[in-house]
PDB file of C-alpha atoms in Angstrom:
ATOM      1  CA  UNK A 211      86.045 101.699  34.163  1.00  0.00           C
ATOM      2  CA  UNK A 212      88.528 101.693  31.337  1.00  0.00           C
ATOM      3  CA  UNK A 213      91.912 103.418  31.659  1.00  0.00           C
ATOM      4  CA  UNK A 214      93.150 105.570  28.762  1.00  0.00           C
ATOM      5  CA  UNK A 215      96.703 106.266  27.586  1.00  0.00           C
ATOM      6  CA  UNK A 216      96.388 110.033  27.741  1.00  0.00           C
ATOM      7  CA  UNK A 217      93.910 112.866  28.247  1.00  0.00           C
ATOM      8  CA  UNK A 218      92.615 114.299  24.937  1.00  0.00           C
ATOM      9  CA  UNK A 219      92.764 118.047  24.319  1.00  0.00           C
ATOM     10  CA  UNK A 220      89.492 119.773  25.147  1.00  0.00           C
ATOM     11  CA  UNK A 221      87.501 121.107  22.209  1.00  0.00           C
ATOM     12  CA  UNK A 222      87.010 124.912  22.246  1.00  0.00           C
ATOM     13  CA  UNK A 223      83.276 124.260  21.711  1.00  0.00           C
ATOM     14  CA  UNK A 224      83.107 122.980  25.309  1.00  0.00           C
ATOM     15  CA  UNK A 225      82.685 125.982  27.558  1.00  0.00           C
ATOM     16  CA  UNK A 226      82.436 125.775  31.336  1.00  0.00           C
ATOM     17  CA  UNK A 227      80.003 128.033  33.171  1.00  0.00           C
ATOM     18  CA  UNK A 228      82.369 127.994  36.156  1.00  0.00           C
ATOM     19  CA  UNK A 229      86.132 127.755  35.674  1.00  0.00           C
ATOM     20  CA  UNK A 230      87.496 124.342  36.570  1.00  0.00           C
ATOM     21  CA  UNK A 231      89.878 124.440  39.539  1.00  0.00           C
ATOM     22  CA  UNK A 232      90.459 128.230  39.452  1.00  0.00           C
ATOM     23  CA  UNK A 233      92.988 128.360  42.315  1.00  0.00           C
ATOM     24  CA  UNK A 234      94.530 124.961  41.698  1.00  0.00           C
ATOM     25  CA  UNK A 235      98.174 124.352  42.453  1.00  0.00           C
ATOM     26  CA  UNK A 236     100.703 121.546  42.134  1.00  0.00           C
ATOM     27  CA  UNK A 237     100.691 118.970  44.945  1.00  0.00           C
ATOM     28  CA  UNK A 238     103.654 119.885  47.192  1.00  0.00           C
ATOM     29  CA  UNK A 239     106.384 117.449  48.153  1.00  0.00           C
ATOM     30  CA  UNK A 240     106.139 116.883  51.903  1.00  0.00           C
ATOM     31  CA  UNK A 241     109.088 116.208  54.201  1.00  0.00           C
ATOM     32  CA  UNK A 242     109.261 112.463  54.889  1.00  0.00           C
ATOM     33  CA  UNK A 243     109.020 112.926  58.660  1.00  0.00           C
ATOM     34  CA  UNK A 244     105.935 115.189  58.437  1.00  0.00           C
ATOM     35  CA  UNK A 245     102.752 113.940  60.103  1.00  0.00           C
ATOM     36  CA  UNK A 246      99.702 114.783  57.995  1.00  0.00           C
ATOM     37  CA  UNK A 247      96.118 114.684  59.138  1.00  0.00           C
ATOM     38  CA  UNK A 248      93.604 113.475  56.534  1.00  0.00           C
ATOM     39  CA  UNK A 249      90.023 114.807  56.623  1.00  0.00           C
ATOM     40  CA  UNK A 250      86.853 113.563  54.994  1.00  0.00           C
ATOM     41  CA  UNK A 251      84.933 116.507  53.478  1.00  0.00           C
ATOM     42  CA  UNK A 252      81.348 116.345  52.233  1.00  0.00           C
ATOM     43  CA  UNK A 253      78.677 118.956  51.467  1.00  0.00           C
ATOM     44  CA  UNK A 254      75.585 119.262  49.228  1.00  0.00           C
ATOM     45  CA  UNK A 255      76.320 119.760  45.518  1.00  0.00           C
ATOM     46  CA  UNK A 256      75.910 123.335  44.246  1.00  0.00           C
ATOM     47  CA  UNK A 257      75.513 124.570  47.807  1.00  0.00           C
ATOM     48  CA  UNK A 258      77.026 127.932  46.872  1.00  0.00           C
ATOM     49  CA  UNK A 259      74.033 128.548  44.613  1.00  0.00           C
ATOM     50  CA  UNK A 260      71.096 126.707  46.133  1.00  0.00           C
ATOM     51  CA  UNK A 261      71.840 126.476  49.840  1.00  0.00           C
ATOM     52  CA  UNK A 262      70.910 123.148  51.330  1.00  0.00           C
ATOM     53  CA  UNK A 263      68.281 122.236  48.696  1.00  0.00           C
ATOM     54  CA  UNK A 264      70.296 119.308  47.320  1.00  0.00           C
ATOM     55  CA  UNK A 265      71.342 118.301  50.831  1.00  0.00           C
ATOM     56  CA  UNK A 266      67.727 117.263  51.410  1.00  0.00           C
ATOM     57  CA  UNK A 267      67.965 115.048  48.315  1.00  0.00           C
ATOM     58  CA  UNK A 268      71.304 113.799  49.698  1.00  0.00           C
ATOM     59  CA  UNK A 269      73.111 114.716  46.468  1.00  0.00           C
ATOM     60  CA  UNK A 270      76.514 115.278  48.002  1.00  0.00           C
ATOM     61  CA  UNK A 271      79.968 116.292  46.797  1.00  0.00           C
ATOM     62  CA  UNK A 272      83.023 114.679  48.383  1.00  0.00           C
ATOM     63  CA  UNK A 273      86.574 115.891  48.862  1.00  0.00           C
ATOM     64  CA  UNK A 274      89.582 115.135  51.051  1.00  0.00           C
ATOM     65  CA  UNK A 275      91.559 117.569  53.196  1.00  0.00           C
ATOM     66  CA  UNK A 276      95.153 117.423  54.455  1.00  0.00           C
ATOM     67  CA  UNK A 277      96.919 119.306  57.239  1.00  0.00           C
ATOM     68  CA  UNK A 278     100.709 119.299  57.611  1.00  0.00           C
ATOM     69  CA  UNK A 279     101.916 119.365  61.209  1.00  0.00           C
ATOM     70  CA  UNK A 280     105.338 120.736  60.167  1.00  0.00           C
ATOM     71  CA  UNK A 281     104.057 123.756  58.237  1.00  0.00           C
ATOM     72  CA  UNK A 282     100.517 124.081  59.633  1.00  0.00           C
ATOM     73  CA  UNK A 283      99.220 124.410  56.045  1.00  0.00           C
ATOM     74  CA  UNK A 284      95.887 122.934  54.945  1.00  0.00           C
ATOM     75  CA  UNK A 285      95.040 121.568  51.500  1.00  0.00           C
ATOM     76  CA  UNK A 286      91.900 120.360  49.711  1.00  0.00           C
ATOM     77  CA  UNK A 287      91.797 117.741  46.948  1.00  0.00           C
ATOM     78  CA  UNK A 288      88.687 116.876  44.953  1.00  0.00           C
ATOM     79  CA  UNK A 289      87.667 115.467  41.584  1.00  0.00           C
ATOM     80  CA  UNK A 290      84.902 116.942  39.443  1.00  0.00           C
ATOM     81  CA  UNK A 291      83.670 117.781  35.960  1.00  0.00           C
ATOM     82  CA  UNK A 292      85.644 120.145  33.711  1.00  0.00           C
ATOM     83  CA  UNK A 293      82.455 121.423  32.053  1.00  0.00           C
ATOM     84  CA  UNK A 294      79.846 120.952  34.775  1.00  0.00           C
ATOM     85  CA  UNK A 295      77.542 118.018  35.383  1.00  0.00           C
ATOM     86  CA  UNK A 296      75.058 118.517  32.522  1.00  0.00           C
ATOM     87  CA  UNK A 297      77.793 118.223  29.914  1.00  0.00           C
ATOM     88  CA  UNK A 298      79.143 115.033  31.477  1.00  0.00           C
ATOM     89  CA  UNK A 299      75.711 113.445  31.620  1.00  0.00           C
ATOM     90  CA  UNK A 300      74.282 114.427  28.213  1.00  0.00           C
ATOM     91  CA  UNK A 301      75.698 115.383  24.819  1.00  0.00           C
ATOM     92  CA  UNK A 302      75.082 118.374  22.552  1.00  0.00           C
ATOM     93  CA  UNK A 303      73.339 117.836  19.221  1.00  0.00           C
ATOM     94  CA  UNK A 304      75.303 120.163  16.965  1.00  0.00           C
ATOM     95  CA  UNK A 305      74.062 121.355  13.566  1.00  0.00           C
ATOM     96  CA  UNK A 306      75.802 119.580  10.707  1.00  0.00           C
ATOM     97  CA  UNK A 307      77.111 116.784  12.930  1.00  0.00           C
ATOM     98  CA  UNK A 308      75.450 113.382  12.915  1.00  0.00           C
ATOM     99  CA  UNK A 309      76.974 112.072  16.142  1.00  0.00           C
ATOM    100  CA  UNK A 310      76.072 113.568  19.526  1.00  0.00           C
ATOM    101  CA  UNK A 311      78.990 115.718  20.728  1.00  0.00           C
ATOM    102  CA  UNK A 312      80.242 115.080  24.262  1.00  0.00           C
ATOM    103  CA  UNK A 313      81.943 117.669  26.466  1.00  0.00           C
ATOM    104  CA  UNK A 314      82.869 115.145  29.106  1.00  0.00           C
ATOM    105  CA  UNK A 315      85.980 115.061  31.228  1.00  0.00           C
ATOM    106  CA  UNK A 316      86.591 114.891  34.955  1.00  0.00           C
ATOM    107  CA  UNK A 317      89.838 115.603  36.796  1.00  0.00           C
ATOM    108  CA  UNK A 318      91.432 116.109  40.181  1.00  0.00           C
ATOM    109  CA  UNK A 319      91.904 119.592  41.603  1.00  0.00           C
ATOM    110  CA  UNK A 320      94.359 120.350  44.417  1.00  0.00           C
ATOM    111  CA  UNK A 321      94.624 123.718  46.184  1.00  0.00           C
ATOM    112  CA  UNK A 322      95.853 125.262  49.395  1.00  0.00           C
ATOM    113  CA  UNK A 323      93.362 125.832  52.215  1.00  0.00           C
ATOM    114  CA  UNK A 324      90.248 124.093  53.520  1.00  0.00           C
ATOM    115  CA  UNK A 325      87.039 126.161  53.495  1.00  0.00           C
ATOM    116  CA  UNK A 326      85.980 125.040  56.974  1.00  0.00           C
ATOM    117  CA  UNK A 327      82.712 126.984  56.956  1.00  0.00           C
ATOM    118  CA  UNK A 328      81.579 125.453  53.658  1.00  0.00           C
ATOM    119  CA  UNK A 329      82.164 121.855  54.719  1.00  0.00           C
ATOM    120  CA  UNK A 330      80.911 122.260  58.287  1.00  0.00           C
ATOM    121  CA  UNK A 331      77.723 124.282  57.621  1.00  0.00           C
ATOM    122  CA  UNK A 332      75.640 121.569  55.939  1.00  0.00           C
ATOM    123  CA  UNK A 333      78.120 118.766  55.720  1.00  0.00           C
ATOM    124  CA  UNK A 334      81.081 116.984  57.178  1.00  0.00           C
ATOM    125  CA  UNK A 335      84.655 117.808  58.120  1.00  0.00           C
ATOM    126  CA  UNK A 336      86.082 114.926  60.119  1.00  0.00           C
ATOM    127  CA  UNK A 337      89.562 113.466  60.735  1.00  0.00           C
ATOM    128  CA  UNK A 338      89.773 109.958  59.251  1.00  0.00           C
ATOM    129  CA  UNK A 339      93.464 109.044  59.484  1.00  0.00           C
ATOM    130  CA  UNK A 340      97.024 110.324  59.926  1.00  0.00           C
ATOM    131  CA  UNK A 341      99.802 109.617  57.424  1.00  0.00           C
ATOM    132  CA  UNK A 342     103.526 110.323  57.015  1.00  0.00           C
ATOM    133  CA  UNK A 343     105.037 112.739  54.491  1.00  0.00           C
ATOM    134  CA  UNK A 344     106.406 109.721  52.623  1.00  0.00           C
ATOM    135  CA  UNK A 345     102.899 108.233  52.237  1.00  0.00           C
ATOM    136  CA  UNK A 346     101.550 111.613  51.096  1.00  0.00           C
ATOM    137  CA  UNK A 347     104.255 111.851  48.388  1.00  0.00           C
ATOM    138  CA  UNK A 348     103.519 108.315  47.185  1.00  0.00           C
ATOM    139  CA  UNK A 349      99.804 109.170  47.064  1.00  0.00           C
ATOM    140  CA  UNK A 350     100.639 112.292  44.996  1.00  0.00           C
ATOM    141  CA  UNK A 351     102.385 110.110  42.368  1.00  0.00           C
ATOM    142  CA  UNK A 352      99.321 107.850  42.235  1.00  0.00           C
ATOM    143  CA  UNK A 353      96.989 110.878  41.824  1.00  0.00           C
ATOM    144  CA  UNK A 354      99.011 111.951  38.775  1.00  0.00           C
ATOM    145  CA  UNK A 355      98.639 108.484  37.223  1.00  0.00           C
ATOM    146  CA  UNK A 356      94.932 108.257  38.122  1.00  0.00           C
ATOM    147  CA  UNK A 357      94.310 111.690  36.641  1.00  0.00           C
ATOM    148  CA  UNK A 358      96.062 111.029  33.352  1.00  0.00           C
ATOM    149  CA  UNK A 359      94.355 107.686  32.705  1.00  0.00           C
ATOM    150  CA  UNK A 360      90.839 107.986  34.229  1.00  0.00           C
ATOM    151  CA  UNK A 361      89.515 110.909  32.227  1.00  0.00           C
ATOM    152  CA  UNK A 362      85.766 110.553  31.646  1.00  0.00           C
ATOM    153  CA  UNK A 363      83.113 111.455  34.200  1.00  0.00           C
ATOM    154  CA  UNK A 364      80.263 108.936  34.517  1.00  0.00           C
ATOM    155  CA  UNK A 365      77.145 110.072  36.368  1.00  0.00           C
ATOM    156  CA  UNK A 366      75.164 106.842  36.405  1.00  0.00           C
ATOM    157  CA  UNK A 367      75.528 103.547  38.176  1.00  0.00           C
ATOM    158  CA  UNK A 368      73.477 100.932  36.286  1.00  0.00           C
ATOM    159  CA  UNK A 369      72.345  97.776  38.039  1.00  0.00           C
ATOM    160  CA  UNK A 370      69.840  94.966  37.647  1.00  0.00           C
ATOM    161  CA  UNK A 371      67.674  95.696  40.718  1.00  0.00           C
ATOM    162  CA  UNK A 372      67.628  97.618  44.025  1.00  0.00           C
ATOM    163  CA  UNK A 373      68.756  94.451  45.797  1.00  0.00           C
ATOM    164  CA  UNK A 374      72.095  94.906  47.596  1.00  0.00           C
ATOM    165  CA  UNK A 375      73.632  91.888  45.820  1.00  0.00           C
ATOM    166  CA  UNK A 376      72.234  92.804  42.422  1.00  0.00           C
ATOM    167  CA  UNK A 377      74.440  92.726  39.286  1.00  0.00           C
ATOM    168  CA  UNK A 378      76.133  96.058  38.568  1.00  0.00           C
ATOM    169  CA  UNK A 379      76.222  96.520  34.787  1.00  0.00           C
ATOM    170  CA  UNK A 380      78.078  99.857  34.838  1.00  0.00           C
ATOM    171  CA  UNK A 381      79.748 101.704  37.690  1.00  0.00           C
ATOM    172  CA  UNK A 382      79.750 105.469  38.046  1.00  0.00           C
ATOM    173  CA  UNK A 383      83.004 107.411  37.957  1.00  0.00           C
ATOM    174  CA  UNK A 384      82.602 110.697  39.809  1.00  0.00           C
ATOM    175  CA  UNK A 385      83.803 112.733  42.817  1.00  0.00           C
ATOM    176  CA  UNK A 386      83.077 110.149  45.501  1.00  0.00           C
ATOM    177  CA  UNK A 387      84.711 107.316  43.535  1.00  0.00           C
ATOM    178  CA  UNK A 388      87.939 109.338  43.401  1.00  0.00           C
ATOM    179  CA  UNK A 389      87.815 109.871  47.175  1.00  0.00           C
ATOM    180  CA  UNK A 390      87.219 106.141  47.730  1.00  0.00           C
ATOM    181  CA  UNK A 391      90.160 105.297  45.427  1.00  0.00           C
ATOM    182  CA  UNK A 392      92.349 107.793  47.336  1.00  0.00           C
ATOM    183  CA  UNK A 393      91.418 106.282  50.711  1.00  0.00           C
ATOM    184  CA  UNK A 394      92.126 102.798  49.364  1.00  0.00           C
ATOM    185  CA  UNK A 395      95.531 103.904  48.060  1.00  0.00           C
ATOM    186  CA  UNK A 396      96.376 105.399  51.488  1.00  0.00           C
ATOM    187  CA  UNK A 397      95.225 102.190  53.201  1.00  0.00           C
ATOM    188  CA  UNK A 398      97.425 100.151  50.840  1.00  0.00           C
ATOM    189  CA  UNK A 399     100.351 102.416  51.777  1.00  0.00           C
ATOM    190  CA  UNK A 400      99.693 101.652  55.435  1.00  0.00           C
ATOM    191  CA  UNK A 401      97.212 104.283  56.650  1.00  0.00           C
ATOM    192  CA  UNK A 402      94.914 103.054  59.432  1.00  0.00           C
ATOM    193  CA  UNK A 403      91.435 104.592  59.228  1.00  0.00           C
ATOM    194  CA  UNK A 404      89.191 105.433  62.174  1.00  0.00           C
ATOM    195  CA  UNK A 405      86.007 103.418  62.670  1.00  0.00           C
ATOM    196  CA  UNK A 406      83.408 105.984  61.629  1.00  0.00           C
ATOM    197  CA  UNK A 407      80.367 105.781  59.364  1.00  0.00           C
ATOM    198  CA  UNK A 408      80.880 107.207  55.883  1.00  0.00           C
ATOM    199  CA  UNK A 409      78.014 107.572  53.412  1.00  0.00           C
ATOM    200  CA  UNK A 410      78.045 108.432  49.712  1.00  0.00           C
ATOM    201  CA  UNK A 411      75.498 109.402  47.052  1.00  0.00           C
ATOM    202  CA  UNK A 412      74.799 107.160  44.048  1.00  0.00           C
ATOM    203  CA  UNK A 413      72.410 107.902  41.191  1.00  0.00           C
ATOM    204  CA  UNK A 414      71.281 104.472  40.019  1.00  0.00           C
ATOM    205  CA  UNK A 415      69.440 103.374  36.874  1.00  0.00           C
ATOM    206  CA  UNK A 416      67.759  99.947  36.915  1.00  0.00           C
ATOM    207  CA  UNK A 417      67.945  97.905  33.749  1.00  0.00           C
ATOM    208  CA  UNK A 418      67.791  94.418  32.311  1.00  0.00           C
ATOM    209  CA  UNK A 419      70.918  93.158  30.566  1.00  0.00           C
ATOM    210  CA  UNK A 420      72.429  96.012  28.488  1.00  0.00           C
ATOM    211  CA  UNK A 421      72.720  95.590  24.722  1.00  0.00           C
ATOM    212  CA  UNK A 422      75.956  96.732  23.051  1.00  0.00           C
ATOM    213  CA  UNK A 423      75.214  99.042  20.122  1.00  0.00           C
ATOM    214  CA  UNK A 424      78.636 100.155  18.873  1.00  0.00           C
ATOM    215  CA  UNK A 425      80.845 103.235  18.908  1.00  0.00           C
ATOM    216  CA  UNK A 426      80.470 106.620  17.274  1.00  0.00           C
ATOM    217  CA  UNK A 427      81.889 105.478  13.925  1.00  0.00           C
ATOM    218  CA  UNK A 428      79.945 102.227  13.665  1.00  0.00           C
ATOM    219  CA  UNK A 429      76.624 103.957  14.463  1.00  0.00           C
ATOM    220  CA  UNK A 430      76.973 107.458  13.014  1.00  0.00           C
ATOM    221  CA  UNK A 431      79.711 106.957  10.373  1.00  0.00           C
ATOM    222  CA  UNK A 432      79.162 106.573   6.609  1.00  0.00           C
ATOM    223  CA  UNK A 433      78.484 102.834   6.993  1.00  0.00           C
ATOM    224  CA  UNK A 434      76.459 103.445  10.169  1.00  0.00           C
ATOM    225  CA  UNK A 435      72.979 102.392  11.220  1.00  0.00           C
ATOM    226  CA  UNK A 436      70.734 105.330  10.239  1.00  0.00           C
ATOM    227  CA  UNK A 437      67.703 104.095  12.218  1.00  0.00           C
ATOM    228  CA  UNK A 438      69.701 103.583  15.389  1.00  0.00           C
ATOM    229  CA  UNK A 439      71.512 106.916  14.936  1.00  0.00           C
ATOM    230  CA  UNK A 440      68.145 108.698  14.661  1.00  0.00           C
ATOM    231  CA  UNK A 441      66.796 106.908  17.771  1.00  0.00           C
ATOM    232  CA  UNK A 442      69.830 107.940  19.860  1.00  0.00           C
ATOM    233  CA  UNK A 443      69.656 111.552  18.641  1.00  0.00           C
ATOM    234  CA  UNK A 444      65.947 111.640  19.406  1.00  0.00           C
ATOM    235  CA  UNK A 445      66.551 110.278  22.918  1.00  0.00           C
ATOM    236  CA  UNK A 446      69.028 113.055  23.678  1.00  0.00           C
ATOM    237  CA  UNK A 447      67.047 115.810  21.928  1.00  0.00           C
ATOM    238  CA  UNK A 448      65.462 117.352  25.086  1.00  0.00           C
ATOM    239  CA  UNK A 449      68.913 118.447  26.255  1.00  0.00           C
ATOM    240  CA  UNK A 450      70.253 121.860  25.519  1.00  0.00           C
ATOM    241  CA  UNK A 451      73.702 123.225  26.282  1.00  0.00           C
ATOM    242  CA  UNK A 452      72.992 123.981  29.914  1.00  0.00           C
ATOM    243  CA  UNK A 453      72.973 127.515  31.169  1.00  0.00           C
ATOM    244  CA  UNK A 454      71.711 126.912  34.685  1.00  0.00           C
ATOM    245  CA  UNK A 455      71.180 124.164  37.200  1.00  0.00           C
ATOM    246  CA  UNK A 456      67.421 124.749  37.036  1.00  0.00           C
ATOM    247  CA  UNK A 457      67.409 124.145  33.258  1.00  0.00           C
ATOM    248  CA  UNK A 458      69.500 121.023  33.773  1.00  0.00           C
ATOM    249  CA  UNK A 459      66.840 119.628  36.115  1.00  0.00           C
ATOM    250  CA  UNK A 460      64.027 120.541  33.703  1.00  0.00           C
ATOM    251  CA  UNK A 461      65.843 118.606  30.972  1.00  0.00           C
ATOM    252  CA  UNK A 462      66.604 115.754  33.350  1.00  0.00           C
ATOM    253  CA  UNK A 463      62.922 115.353  34.186  1.00  0.00           C
ATOM    254  CA  UNK A 464      62.030 115.352  30.476  1.00  0.00           C
ATOM    255  CA  UNK A 465      64.346 112.416  29.896  1.00  0.00           C
ATOM    256  CA  UNK A 466      63.183 110.595  33.035  1.00  0.00           C
ATOM    257  CA  UNK A 467      59.663 110.943  31.655  1.00  0.00           C
ATOM    258  CA  UNK A 468      60.772 109.196  28.452  1.00  0.00           C
ATOM    259  CA  UNK A 469      62.513 106.472  30.452  1.00  0.00           C
ATOM    260  CA  UNK A 470      59.352 105.778  32.483  1.00  0.00           C
ATOM    261  CA  UNK A 471      57.070 105.845  29.439  1.00  0.00           C
ATOM    262  CA  UNK A 472      59.235 103.919  26.977  1.00  0.00           C
ATOM    263  CA  UNK A 473      61.457 101.870  29.320  1.00  0.00           C
ATOM    264  CA  UNK A 474      64.481 102.941  27.261  1.00  0.00           C
ATOM    265  CA  UNK A 475      67.799 104.591  27.964  1.00  0.00           C
ATOM    266  CA  UNK A 476      70.811 105.068  25.699  1.00  0.00           C
ATOM    267  CA  UNK A 477      74.051 105.053  27.687  1.00  0.00           C
ATOM    268  CA  UNK A 478      77.416 106.320  26.444  1.00  0.00           C
ATOM    269  CA  UNK A 479      80.154 104.650  28.491  1.00  0.00           C
ATOM    270  CA  UNK A 480      83.894 104.481  27.735  1.00  0.00           C
ATOM    271  CA  UNK A 481      83.230 105.880  24.240  1.00  0.00           C
ATOM    272  CA  UNK A 482      80.651 103.184  23.389  1.00  0.00           C
ATOM    273  CA  UNK A 483      76.854 103.219  23.170  1.00  0.00           C
ATOM    274  CA  UNK A 484      74.630 100.752  25.000  1.00  0.00           C
ATOM    275  CA  UNK A 485      70.873 100.257  25.063  1.00  0.00           C
ATOM    276  CA  UNK A 486      69.383  99.796  28.535  1.00  0.00           C
ATOM    277  CA  UNK A 487      66.005  97.993  28.745  1.00  0.00           C
ATOM    278  CA  UNK A 488      64.833  99.938  31.792  1.00  0.00           C
ATOM    279  CA  UNK A 489      62.729  98.397  34.543  1.00  0.00           C
ATOM    280  CA  UNK A 490      61.000  99.500  37.738  1.00  0.00           C
ATOM    281  CA  UNK A 491      61.898 101.463  39.884  1.00  0.00           C
ATOM    282  CA  UNK A 492      63.910 102.942  36.943  1.00  0.00           C
ATOM    283  CA  UNK A 493      65.927 105.495  38.909  1.00  0.00           C
ATOM    284  CA  UNK A 494      66.912 106.025  42.532  1.00  0.00           C
ATOM    285  CA  UNK A 495      69.151 108.438  44.386  1.00  0.00           C
ATOM    286  CA  UNK A 496      70.605 106.571  47.329  1.00  0.00           C
ATOM    287  CA  UNK A 497      72.827 107.730  50.163  1.00  0.00           C
ATOM    288  CA  UNK A 498      74.410 104.677  51.657  1.00  0.00           C
ATOM    289  CA  UNK A 499      77.313 103.616  53.795  1.00  0.00           C
ATOM    290  CA  UNK A 500      80.609 102.625  52.215  1.00  0.00           C
ATOM    291  CA  UNK A 501      83.038 101.689  55.002  1.00  0.00           C
ATOM    292  CA  UNK A 502      86.511 103.222  55.185  1.00  0.00           C
ATOM    293  CA  UNK A 503      89.068 100.798  53.730  1.00  0.00           C
ATOM    294  CA  UNK A 504      91.368  98.316  55.394  1.00  0.00           C
ATOM    295  CA  UNK A 505      94.889  98.155  53.956  1.00  0.00           C
ATOM    296  CA  UNK A 506      96.150  95.277  51.855  1.00  0.00           C
ATOM    297  CA  UNK A 507      99.269  94.912  54.011  1.00  0.00           C
ATOM    298  CA  UNK A 508      99.846  94.794  57.765  1.00  0.00           C
ATOM    299  CA  UNK A 509     100.442  98.302  59.084  1.00  0.00           C
ATOM    300  CA  UNK A 510     101.385  99.803  62.399  1.00  0.00           C
ATOM    301  CA  UNK A 511     100.040 103.339  62.124  1.00  0.00           C
ATOM    302  CA  UNK A 512     102.249 106.399  61.922  1.00  0.00           C
TER     303      UNK A 512
END
């Protein structure tokens, strides 16, 4: 996943149904001698609206919690879409604009408190490691860098087949990937993780070798490829600016239908368009184990 020099300003056209990070705060500086517990948090996506429905599909949202032993304060850190999932997954076709218009950014959100009931009810709240205040402060610097340079949300993982060792053409970049990067950073700083099973959701498309098509200018600009531009617009045409999760799923199934019938998918990744020659089983939601990391340097715990 490509890193960018800065985060672009958001276009006023992009409106979020739910405010991004409404109670967010700056990450505090911890005292070096503090001992901070680190918690793995996981619960079904959109649980506040649909109960455990998506838990049965194992579509989970991941976060990380911290508890300071010096102050007793709890904190939650997560990474998610600025304009909700539909906007990160599909573009808007706006009147008078040739190119599909993307409202796609993801970012980290940090706030005081851990909503124990939310994470425990249908999910997970479990201690994974303990770190020092110094390690927490170093992690906070890394979060700032990660947040300023990894700006686009990517829903799909694209790989050649369901086989474990299959080629991964494109990797997703979403909430769980941020948590995995955070754990890895802590491990590299010396955190020692407990030996517990940790599973994550991936939404995978299966495709033959992707074909590079170009960027917005080369396809939709004045010298662009009119036939290709029309094909991409047509592919995305079932999607409307999403008002509800239910409508998002209706649209999603329309596009899945096209994928199954025509074996085609147009992917927008790192500001470039790719054609995916889709193949069976086309799409899978998997919930599989990703082990907690081992540090890159010898460490002796805290």
